[in-house]
mmCIF file of C-alpha atoms in Angstrom:
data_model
loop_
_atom_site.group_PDB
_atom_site.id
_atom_site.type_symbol
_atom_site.label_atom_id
_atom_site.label_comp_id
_atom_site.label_asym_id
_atom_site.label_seq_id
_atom_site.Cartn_x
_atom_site.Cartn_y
_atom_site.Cartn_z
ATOM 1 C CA UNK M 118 46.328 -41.873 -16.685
ATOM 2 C CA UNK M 119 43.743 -44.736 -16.774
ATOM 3 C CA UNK M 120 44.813 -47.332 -14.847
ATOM 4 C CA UNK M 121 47.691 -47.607 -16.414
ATOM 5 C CA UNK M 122 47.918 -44.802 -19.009
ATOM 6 C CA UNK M 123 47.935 -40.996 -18.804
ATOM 7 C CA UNK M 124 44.573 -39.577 -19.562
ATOM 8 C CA UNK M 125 44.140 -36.222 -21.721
ATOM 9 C CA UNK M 126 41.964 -34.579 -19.692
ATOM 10 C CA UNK M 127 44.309 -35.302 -16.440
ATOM 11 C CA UNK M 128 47.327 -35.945 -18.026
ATOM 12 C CA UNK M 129 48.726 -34.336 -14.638
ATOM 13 C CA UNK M 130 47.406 -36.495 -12.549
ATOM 14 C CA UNK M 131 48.425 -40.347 -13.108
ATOM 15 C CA UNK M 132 45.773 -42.768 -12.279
ATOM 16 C CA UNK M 133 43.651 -40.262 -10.291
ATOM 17 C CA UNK M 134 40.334 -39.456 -11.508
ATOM 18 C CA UNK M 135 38.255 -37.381 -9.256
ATOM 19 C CA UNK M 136 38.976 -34.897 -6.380
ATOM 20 C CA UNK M 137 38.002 -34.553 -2.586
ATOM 21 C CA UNK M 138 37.791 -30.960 -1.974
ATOM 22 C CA UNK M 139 38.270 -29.824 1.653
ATOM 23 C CA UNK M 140 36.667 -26.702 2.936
ATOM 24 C CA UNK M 141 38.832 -23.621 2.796
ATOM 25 C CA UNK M 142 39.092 -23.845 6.852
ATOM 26 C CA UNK M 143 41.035 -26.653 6.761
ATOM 27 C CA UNK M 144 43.833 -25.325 5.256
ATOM 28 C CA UNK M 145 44.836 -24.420 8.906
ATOM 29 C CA UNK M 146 44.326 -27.299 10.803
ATOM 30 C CA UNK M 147 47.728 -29.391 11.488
ATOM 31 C CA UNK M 148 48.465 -32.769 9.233
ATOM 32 C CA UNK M 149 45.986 -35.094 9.918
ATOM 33 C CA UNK M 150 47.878 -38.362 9.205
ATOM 34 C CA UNK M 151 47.699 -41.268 11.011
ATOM 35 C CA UNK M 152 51.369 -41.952 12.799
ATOM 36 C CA UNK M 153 51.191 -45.363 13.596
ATOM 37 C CA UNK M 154 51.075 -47.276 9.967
ATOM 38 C CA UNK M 155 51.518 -45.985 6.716
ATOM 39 C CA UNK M 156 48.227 -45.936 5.098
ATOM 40 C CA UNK M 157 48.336 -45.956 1.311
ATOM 41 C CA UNK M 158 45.456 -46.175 -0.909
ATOM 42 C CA UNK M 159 46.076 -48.328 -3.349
ATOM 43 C CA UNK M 160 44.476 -50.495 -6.539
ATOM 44 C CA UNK M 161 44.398 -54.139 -5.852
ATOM 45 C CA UNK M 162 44.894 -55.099 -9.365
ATOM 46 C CA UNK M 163 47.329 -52.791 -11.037
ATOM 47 C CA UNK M 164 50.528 -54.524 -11.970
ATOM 48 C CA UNK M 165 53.243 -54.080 -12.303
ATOM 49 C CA UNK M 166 52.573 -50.652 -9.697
ATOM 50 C CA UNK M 167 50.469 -52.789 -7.293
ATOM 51 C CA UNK M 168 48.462 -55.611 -5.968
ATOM 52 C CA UNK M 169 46.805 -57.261 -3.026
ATOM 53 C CA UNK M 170 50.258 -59.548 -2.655
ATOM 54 C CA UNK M 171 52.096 -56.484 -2.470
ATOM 55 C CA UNK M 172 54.718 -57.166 -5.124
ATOM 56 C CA UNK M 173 54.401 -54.433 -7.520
ATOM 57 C CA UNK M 174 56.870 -51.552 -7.562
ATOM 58 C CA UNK M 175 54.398 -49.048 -5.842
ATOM 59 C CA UNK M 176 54.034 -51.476 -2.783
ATOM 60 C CA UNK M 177 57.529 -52.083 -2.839
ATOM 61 C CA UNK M 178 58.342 -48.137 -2.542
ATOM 62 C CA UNK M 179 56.033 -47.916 0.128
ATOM 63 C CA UNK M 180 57.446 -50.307 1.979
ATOM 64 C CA UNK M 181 60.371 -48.275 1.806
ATOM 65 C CA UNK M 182 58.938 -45.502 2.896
ATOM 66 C CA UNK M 183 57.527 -47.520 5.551
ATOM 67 C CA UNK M 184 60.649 -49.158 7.180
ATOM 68 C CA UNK M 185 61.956 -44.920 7.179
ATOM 69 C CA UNK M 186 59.067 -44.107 9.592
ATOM 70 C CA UNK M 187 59.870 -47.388 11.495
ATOM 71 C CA UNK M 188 55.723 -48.403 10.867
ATOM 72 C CA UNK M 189 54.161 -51.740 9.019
ATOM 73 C CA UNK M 190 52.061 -50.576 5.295
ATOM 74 C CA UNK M 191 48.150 -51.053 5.941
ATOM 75 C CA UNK M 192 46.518 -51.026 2.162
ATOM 76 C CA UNK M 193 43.434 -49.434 1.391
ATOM 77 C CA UNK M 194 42.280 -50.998 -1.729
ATOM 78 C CA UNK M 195 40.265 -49.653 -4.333
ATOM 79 C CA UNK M 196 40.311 -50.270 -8.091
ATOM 80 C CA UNK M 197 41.582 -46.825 -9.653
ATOM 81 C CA UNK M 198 38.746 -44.597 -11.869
ATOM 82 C CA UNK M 199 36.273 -42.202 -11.309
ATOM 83 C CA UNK M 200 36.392 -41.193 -7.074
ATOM 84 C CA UNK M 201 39.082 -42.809 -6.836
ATOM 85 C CA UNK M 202 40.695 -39.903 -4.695
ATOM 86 C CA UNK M 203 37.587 -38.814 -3.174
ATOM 87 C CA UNK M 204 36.714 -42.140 -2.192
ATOM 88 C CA UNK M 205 40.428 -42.472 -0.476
ATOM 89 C CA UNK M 206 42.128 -39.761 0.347
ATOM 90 C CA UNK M 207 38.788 -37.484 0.461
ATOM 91 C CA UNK M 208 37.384 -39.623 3.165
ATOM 92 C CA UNK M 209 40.576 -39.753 5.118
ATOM 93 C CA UNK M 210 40.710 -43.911 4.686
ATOM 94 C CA UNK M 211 44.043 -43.532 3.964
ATOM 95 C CA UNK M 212 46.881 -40.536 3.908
ATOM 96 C CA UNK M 213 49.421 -41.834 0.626
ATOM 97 C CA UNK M 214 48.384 -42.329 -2.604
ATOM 98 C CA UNK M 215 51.725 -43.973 -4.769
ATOM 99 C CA UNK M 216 52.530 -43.021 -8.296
ATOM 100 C CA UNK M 217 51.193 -39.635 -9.537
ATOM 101 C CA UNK M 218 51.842 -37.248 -11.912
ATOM 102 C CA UNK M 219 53.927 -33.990 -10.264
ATOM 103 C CA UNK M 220 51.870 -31.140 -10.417
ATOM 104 C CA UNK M 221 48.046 -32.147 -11.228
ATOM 105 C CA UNK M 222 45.327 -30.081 -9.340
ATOM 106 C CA UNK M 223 43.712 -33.237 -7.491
ATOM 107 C CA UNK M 224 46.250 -33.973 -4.503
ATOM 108 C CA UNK M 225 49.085 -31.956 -2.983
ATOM 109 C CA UNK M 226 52.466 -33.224 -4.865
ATOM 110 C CA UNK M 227 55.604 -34.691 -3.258
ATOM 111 C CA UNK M 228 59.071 -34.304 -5.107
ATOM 112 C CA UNK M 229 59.241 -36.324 -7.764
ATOM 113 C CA UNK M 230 60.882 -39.775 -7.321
ATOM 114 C CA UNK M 231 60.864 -40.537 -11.104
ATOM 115 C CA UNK M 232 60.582 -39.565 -14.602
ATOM 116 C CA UNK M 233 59.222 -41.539 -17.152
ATOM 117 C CA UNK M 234 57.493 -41.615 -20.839
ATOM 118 C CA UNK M 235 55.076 -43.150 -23.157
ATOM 119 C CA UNK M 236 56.419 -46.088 -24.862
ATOM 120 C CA UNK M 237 56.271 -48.139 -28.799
ATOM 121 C CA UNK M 238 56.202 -51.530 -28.245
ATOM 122 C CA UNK M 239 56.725 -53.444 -31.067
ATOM 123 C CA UNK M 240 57.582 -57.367 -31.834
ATOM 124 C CA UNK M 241 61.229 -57.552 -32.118
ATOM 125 C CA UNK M 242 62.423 -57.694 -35.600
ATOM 126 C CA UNK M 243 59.493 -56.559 -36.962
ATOM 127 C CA UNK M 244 59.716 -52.607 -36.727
ATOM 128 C CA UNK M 245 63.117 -52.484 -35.377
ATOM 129 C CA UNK M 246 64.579 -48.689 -35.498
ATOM 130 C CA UNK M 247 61.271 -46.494 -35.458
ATOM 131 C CA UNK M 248 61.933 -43.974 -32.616
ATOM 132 C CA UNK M 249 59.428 -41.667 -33.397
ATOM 133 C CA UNK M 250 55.679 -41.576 -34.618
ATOM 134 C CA UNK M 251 55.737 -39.969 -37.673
ATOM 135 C CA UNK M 252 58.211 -42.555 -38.917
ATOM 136 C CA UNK M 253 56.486 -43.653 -42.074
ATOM 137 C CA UNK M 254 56.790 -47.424 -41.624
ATOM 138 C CA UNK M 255 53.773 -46.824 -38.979
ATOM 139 C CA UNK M 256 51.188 -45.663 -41.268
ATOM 140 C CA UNK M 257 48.661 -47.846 -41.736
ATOM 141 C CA UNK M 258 49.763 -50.355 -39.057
ATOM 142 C CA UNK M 259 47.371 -51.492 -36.736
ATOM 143 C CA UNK M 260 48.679 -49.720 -33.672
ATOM 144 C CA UNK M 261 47.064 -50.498 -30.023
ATOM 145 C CA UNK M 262 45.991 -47.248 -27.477
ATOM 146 C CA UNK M 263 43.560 -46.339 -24.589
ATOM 147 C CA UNK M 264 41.666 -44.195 -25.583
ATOM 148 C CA UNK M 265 42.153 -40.706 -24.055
ATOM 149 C CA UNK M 266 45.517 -40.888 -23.250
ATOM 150 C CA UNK M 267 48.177 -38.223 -24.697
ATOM 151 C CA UNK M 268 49.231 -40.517 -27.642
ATOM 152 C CA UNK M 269 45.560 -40.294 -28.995
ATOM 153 C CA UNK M 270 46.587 -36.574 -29.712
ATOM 154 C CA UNK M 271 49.560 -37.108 -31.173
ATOM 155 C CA UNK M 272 48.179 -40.316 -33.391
ATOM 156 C CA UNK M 273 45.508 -37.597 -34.639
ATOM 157 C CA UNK M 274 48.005 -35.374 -36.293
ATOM 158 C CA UNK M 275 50.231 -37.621 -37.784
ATOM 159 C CA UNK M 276 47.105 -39.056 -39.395
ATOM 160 C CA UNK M 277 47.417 -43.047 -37.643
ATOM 161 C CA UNK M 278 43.835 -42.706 -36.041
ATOM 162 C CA UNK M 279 42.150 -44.504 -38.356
ATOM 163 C CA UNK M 280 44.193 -47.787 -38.043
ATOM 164 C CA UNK M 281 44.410 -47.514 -34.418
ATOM 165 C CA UNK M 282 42.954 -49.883 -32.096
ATOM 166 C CA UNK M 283 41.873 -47.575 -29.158
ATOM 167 C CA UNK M 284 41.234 -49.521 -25.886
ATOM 168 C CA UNK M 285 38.427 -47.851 -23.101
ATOM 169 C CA UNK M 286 40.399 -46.351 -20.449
ATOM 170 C CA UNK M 287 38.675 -48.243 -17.776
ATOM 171 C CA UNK M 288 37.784 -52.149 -17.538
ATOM 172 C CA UNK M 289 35.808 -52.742 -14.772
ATOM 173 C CA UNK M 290 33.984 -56.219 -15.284
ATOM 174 C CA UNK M 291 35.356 -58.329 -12.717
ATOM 175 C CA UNK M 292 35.116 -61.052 -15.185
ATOM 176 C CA UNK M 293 38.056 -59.384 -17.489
ATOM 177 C CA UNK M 294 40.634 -61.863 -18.748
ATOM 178 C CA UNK M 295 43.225 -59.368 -18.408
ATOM 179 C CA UNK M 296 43.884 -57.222 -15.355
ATOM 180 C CA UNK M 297 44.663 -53.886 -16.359
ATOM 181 C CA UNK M 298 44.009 -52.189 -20.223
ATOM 182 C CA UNK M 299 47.501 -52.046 -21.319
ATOM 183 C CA UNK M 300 48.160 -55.728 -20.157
ATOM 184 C CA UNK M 301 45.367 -56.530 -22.532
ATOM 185 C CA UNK M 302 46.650 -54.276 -25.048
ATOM 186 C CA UNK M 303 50.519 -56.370 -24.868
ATOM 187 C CA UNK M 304 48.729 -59.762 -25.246
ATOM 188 C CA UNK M 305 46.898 -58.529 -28.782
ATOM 189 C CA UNK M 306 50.172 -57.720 -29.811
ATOM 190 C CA UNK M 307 51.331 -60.471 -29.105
ATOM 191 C CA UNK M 308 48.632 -62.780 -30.620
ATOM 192 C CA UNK M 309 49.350 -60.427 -33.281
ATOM 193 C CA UNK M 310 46.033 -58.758 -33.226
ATOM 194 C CA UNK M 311 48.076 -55.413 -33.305
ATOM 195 C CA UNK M 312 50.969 -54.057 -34.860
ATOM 196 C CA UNK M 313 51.894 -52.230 -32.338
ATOM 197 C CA UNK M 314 51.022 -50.764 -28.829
ATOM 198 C CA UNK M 315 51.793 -47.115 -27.438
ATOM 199 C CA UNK M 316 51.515 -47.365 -23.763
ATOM 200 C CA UNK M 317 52.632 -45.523 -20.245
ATOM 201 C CA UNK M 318 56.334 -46.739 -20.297
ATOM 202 C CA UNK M 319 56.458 -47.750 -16.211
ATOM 203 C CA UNK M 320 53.657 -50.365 -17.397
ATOM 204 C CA UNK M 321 55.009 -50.990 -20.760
ATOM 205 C CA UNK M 322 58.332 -52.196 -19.944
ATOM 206 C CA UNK M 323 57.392 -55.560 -17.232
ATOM 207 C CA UNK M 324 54.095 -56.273 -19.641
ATOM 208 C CA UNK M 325 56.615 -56.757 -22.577
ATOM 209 C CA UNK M 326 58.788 -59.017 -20.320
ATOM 210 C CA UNK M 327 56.248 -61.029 -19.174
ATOM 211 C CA UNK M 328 54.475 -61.803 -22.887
ATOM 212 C CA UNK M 329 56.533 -64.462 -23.307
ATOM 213 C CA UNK M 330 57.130 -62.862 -27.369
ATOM 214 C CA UNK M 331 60.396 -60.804 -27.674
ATOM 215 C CA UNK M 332 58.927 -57.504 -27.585
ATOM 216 C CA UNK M 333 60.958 -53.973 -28.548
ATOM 217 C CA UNK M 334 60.127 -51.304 -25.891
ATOM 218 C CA UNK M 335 61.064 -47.916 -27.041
ATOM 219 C CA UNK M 336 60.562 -44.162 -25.412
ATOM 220 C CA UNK M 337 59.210 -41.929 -27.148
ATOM 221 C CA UNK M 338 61.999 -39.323 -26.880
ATOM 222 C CA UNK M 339 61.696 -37.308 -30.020
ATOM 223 C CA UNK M 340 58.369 -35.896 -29.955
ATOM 224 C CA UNK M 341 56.821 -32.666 -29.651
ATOM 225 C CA UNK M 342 56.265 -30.855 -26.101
ATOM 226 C CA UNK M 343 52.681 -30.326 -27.160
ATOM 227 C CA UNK M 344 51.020 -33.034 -26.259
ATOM 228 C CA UNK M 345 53.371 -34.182 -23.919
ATOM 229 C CA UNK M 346 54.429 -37.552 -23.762
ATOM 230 C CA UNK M 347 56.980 -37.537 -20.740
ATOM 231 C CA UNK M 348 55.934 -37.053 -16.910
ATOM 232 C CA UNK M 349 57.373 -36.654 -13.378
ATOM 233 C CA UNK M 350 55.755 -39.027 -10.978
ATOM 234 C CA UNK M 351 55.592 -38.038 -7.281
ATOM 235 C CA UNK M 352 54.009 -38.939 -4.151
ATOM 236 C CA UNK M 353 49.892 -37.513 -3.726
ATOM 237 C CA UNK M 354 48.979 -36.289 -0.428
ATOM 238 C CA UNK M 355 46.045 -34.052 1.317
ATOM 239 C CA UNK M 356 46.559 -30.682 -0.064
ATOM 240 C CA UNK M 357 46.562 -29.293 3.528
ATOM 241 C CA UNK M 358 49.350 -31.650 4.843
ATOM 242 C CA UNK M 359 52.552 -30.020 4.574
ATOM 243 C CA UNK M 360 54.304 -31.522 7.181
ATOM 244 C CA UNK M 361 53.479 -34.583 6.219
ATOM 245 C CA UNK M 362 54.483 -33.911 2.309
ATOM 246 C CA UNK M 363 57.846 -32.858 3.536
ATOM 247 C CA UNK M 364 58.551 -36.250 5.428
ATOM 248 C CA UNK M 365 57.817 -37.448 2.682
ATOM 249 C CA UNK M 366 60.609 -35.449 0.448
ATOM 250 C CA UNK M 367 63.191 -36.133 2.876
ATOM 251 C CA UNK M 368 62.639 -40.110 2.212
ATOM 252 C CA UNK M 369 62.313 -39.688 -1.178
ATOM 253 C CA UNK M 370 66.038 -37.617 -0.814
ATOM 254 C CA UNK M 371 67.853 -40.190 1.581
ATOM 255 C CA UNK M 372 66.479 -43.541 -0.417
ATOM 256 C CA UNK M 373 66.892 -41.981 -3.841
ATOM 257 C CA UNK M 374 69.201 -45.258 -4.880
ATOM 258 C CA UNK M 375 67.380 -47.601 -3.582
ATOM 259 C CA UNK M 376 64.034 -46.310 -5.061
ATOM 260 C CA UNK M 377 65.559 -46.654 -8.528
ATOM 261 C CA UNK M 378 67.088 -50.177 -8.246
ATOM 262 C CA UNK M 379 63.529 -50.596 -7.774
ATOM 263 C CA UNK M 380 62.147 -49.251 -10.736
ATOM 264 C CA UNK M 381 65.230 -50.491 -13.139
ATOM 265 C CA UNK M 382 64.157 -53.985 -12.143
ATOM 266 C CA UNK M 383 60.381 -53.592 -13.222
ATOM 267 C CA UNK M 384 62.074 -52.839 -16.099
ATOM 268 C CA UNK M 385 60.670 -48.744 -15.852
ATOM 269 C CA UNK M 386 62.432 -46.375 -18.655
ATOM 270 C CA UNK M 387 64.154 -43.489 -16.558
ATOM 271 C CA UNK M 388 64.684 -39.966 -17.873
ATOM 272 C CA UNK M 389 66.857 -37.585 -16.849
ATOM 273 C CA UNK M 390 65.284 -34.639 -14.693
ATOM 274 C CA UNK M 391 65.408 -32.239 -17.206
ATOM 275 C CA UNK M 392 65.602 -33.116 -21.817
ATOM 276 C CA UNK M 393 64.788 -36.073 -23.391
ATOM 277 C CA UNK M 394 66.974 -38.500 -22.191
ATOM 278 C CA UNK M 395 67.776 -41.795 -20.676
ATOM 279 C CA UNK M 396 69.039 -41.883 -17.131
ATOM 280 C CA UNK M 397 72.316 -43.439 -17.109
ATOM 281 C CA UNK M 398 72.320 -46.611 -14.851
ATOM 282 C CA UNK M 399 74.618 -46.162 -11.887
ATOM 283 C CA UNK M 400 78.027 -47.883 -12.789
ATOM 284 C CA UNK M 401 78.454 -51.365 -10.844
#
């Protein structure tokens, strides 16, 4: 994912971009985390996962995780691309990193506290119904991207690339008007610059809201496997710390409720563990 969208070439590892490698030897040296805060690496500018005030869902899941190990959150912020994990976890800054995708090759993997998928946002009334991407009514519409994220794929064989407007996966100018790529991506469609947007559905779903234009926000459910379009998110540790991954797991396990009233109110679409499916909402 970019910073807010699944990237092809580490579709398995949301918003990470680059590696720390350890030396072999230190597979066998005990957890190295620090146990008197929570350290958690995290972007600054990121919403609605996470910012400096600490409001996004991310933060608030950490602070969750936080209040288990009876310890205050201490941020270590850097904006996600290229280091990213080297630059965090790598150097040993900080021992968390919130929000990526279970089973990537860059950071040892928690359980997953969520599944999630990529999203159509449309303007209501205006494409009401389409479910999938090969729904006819989308070719030739001006449909919104970053570039290298699954959907590009997908776009490509159902013959929508050359409509598309594909976004850069990263927008670092500290200048930008907007403050992540798929935030910039909801405000074209809704100056009507775009059709339509495919984005990461976790982002997708609180941009939409917060448009102020009555936006349709649909998973993409009904698609192939190949490239996929659906992801379990987890918790991205030190691939050496496996004490500390399975603290982790037993938080996860005990605040399992409250971790998704927190993601149904950042309006995040929530899949079953296993088919394409909605989670059911827990009854009142």
């Amino acid at each position: 994912m970019t910073r807010t969208g699944l990237t092809t070439g580490l579709a398995l590892a949301l918003l990470l971009t680059a590696a720390g490698a350890r030396p072999a030897l230190a597979q066998s040296l005990p957890d190295l985390v620090t146990t008197d805060t929570l350290r958690v690496c995290g972007d600054p500018g990121n919403m609605p996962f996470s910012q400096r005030k600490e409001d996004g869902f991310e933060n608030r899941i950490a602070a969750i995780i936080a209040e288990e190990l009876k310890v205050k959150v201490r941020y270590y912020w850097l904006t996600q691309g290229p280091g990213f994990v080297r630059n965090t976890l790598g150097t040993g800054l900080c021992d968390l990193i919130m929000g990526s995708a279970s089973g990537g090759e860059l950071v040892q993997h928690t359980n997953p506290y969520y599944r999630s998928a990529y999203t159509l946002v449309t303007r209501s009334g205006e494409l009401d119904g389409v479910t999938r991407l090969d729904d006819p009514r989308l070719k030739g519409k001006a449909i919104g991207v970053i570039g290298g994220t699954p959907p590009v794929n997908r776009m490509g064989e159902l013959g929508l690339v050359s409509s598309m407007k594909a976004y850069a996966p990263y927008q670092l100018d500290p200048a930008r008007k907007h403050q992540t790529i798929a935030a910039e991506a909801i405000a074209d469609l809704a100056e009507k610059r775009v059709d339509a947007a495919i984005l990461w559905g976790p982002a997708a779903g609180w941009l939409a809201k917060q448009s102020g234009v009555p936006m349709t926000v649909v998973p993409l459910l009904e698609e192939p496997d190949r490239p996929p379009l659906t992801f379990r998110i987890a918790l991205g540790v030190r691939m050496e710390e496996n004490d500390w991954k399975r603290s982790l797991n037993t938080i996860l396990r005990k605040r399992r409720a409250d971790i998704e009233k927190i993601l149904r109110d950042f309006d995040v679409p929530l899949l079953e563990e296993e088919g394409n499916k909605l989670l059911e909402a827990p009854k009142p």
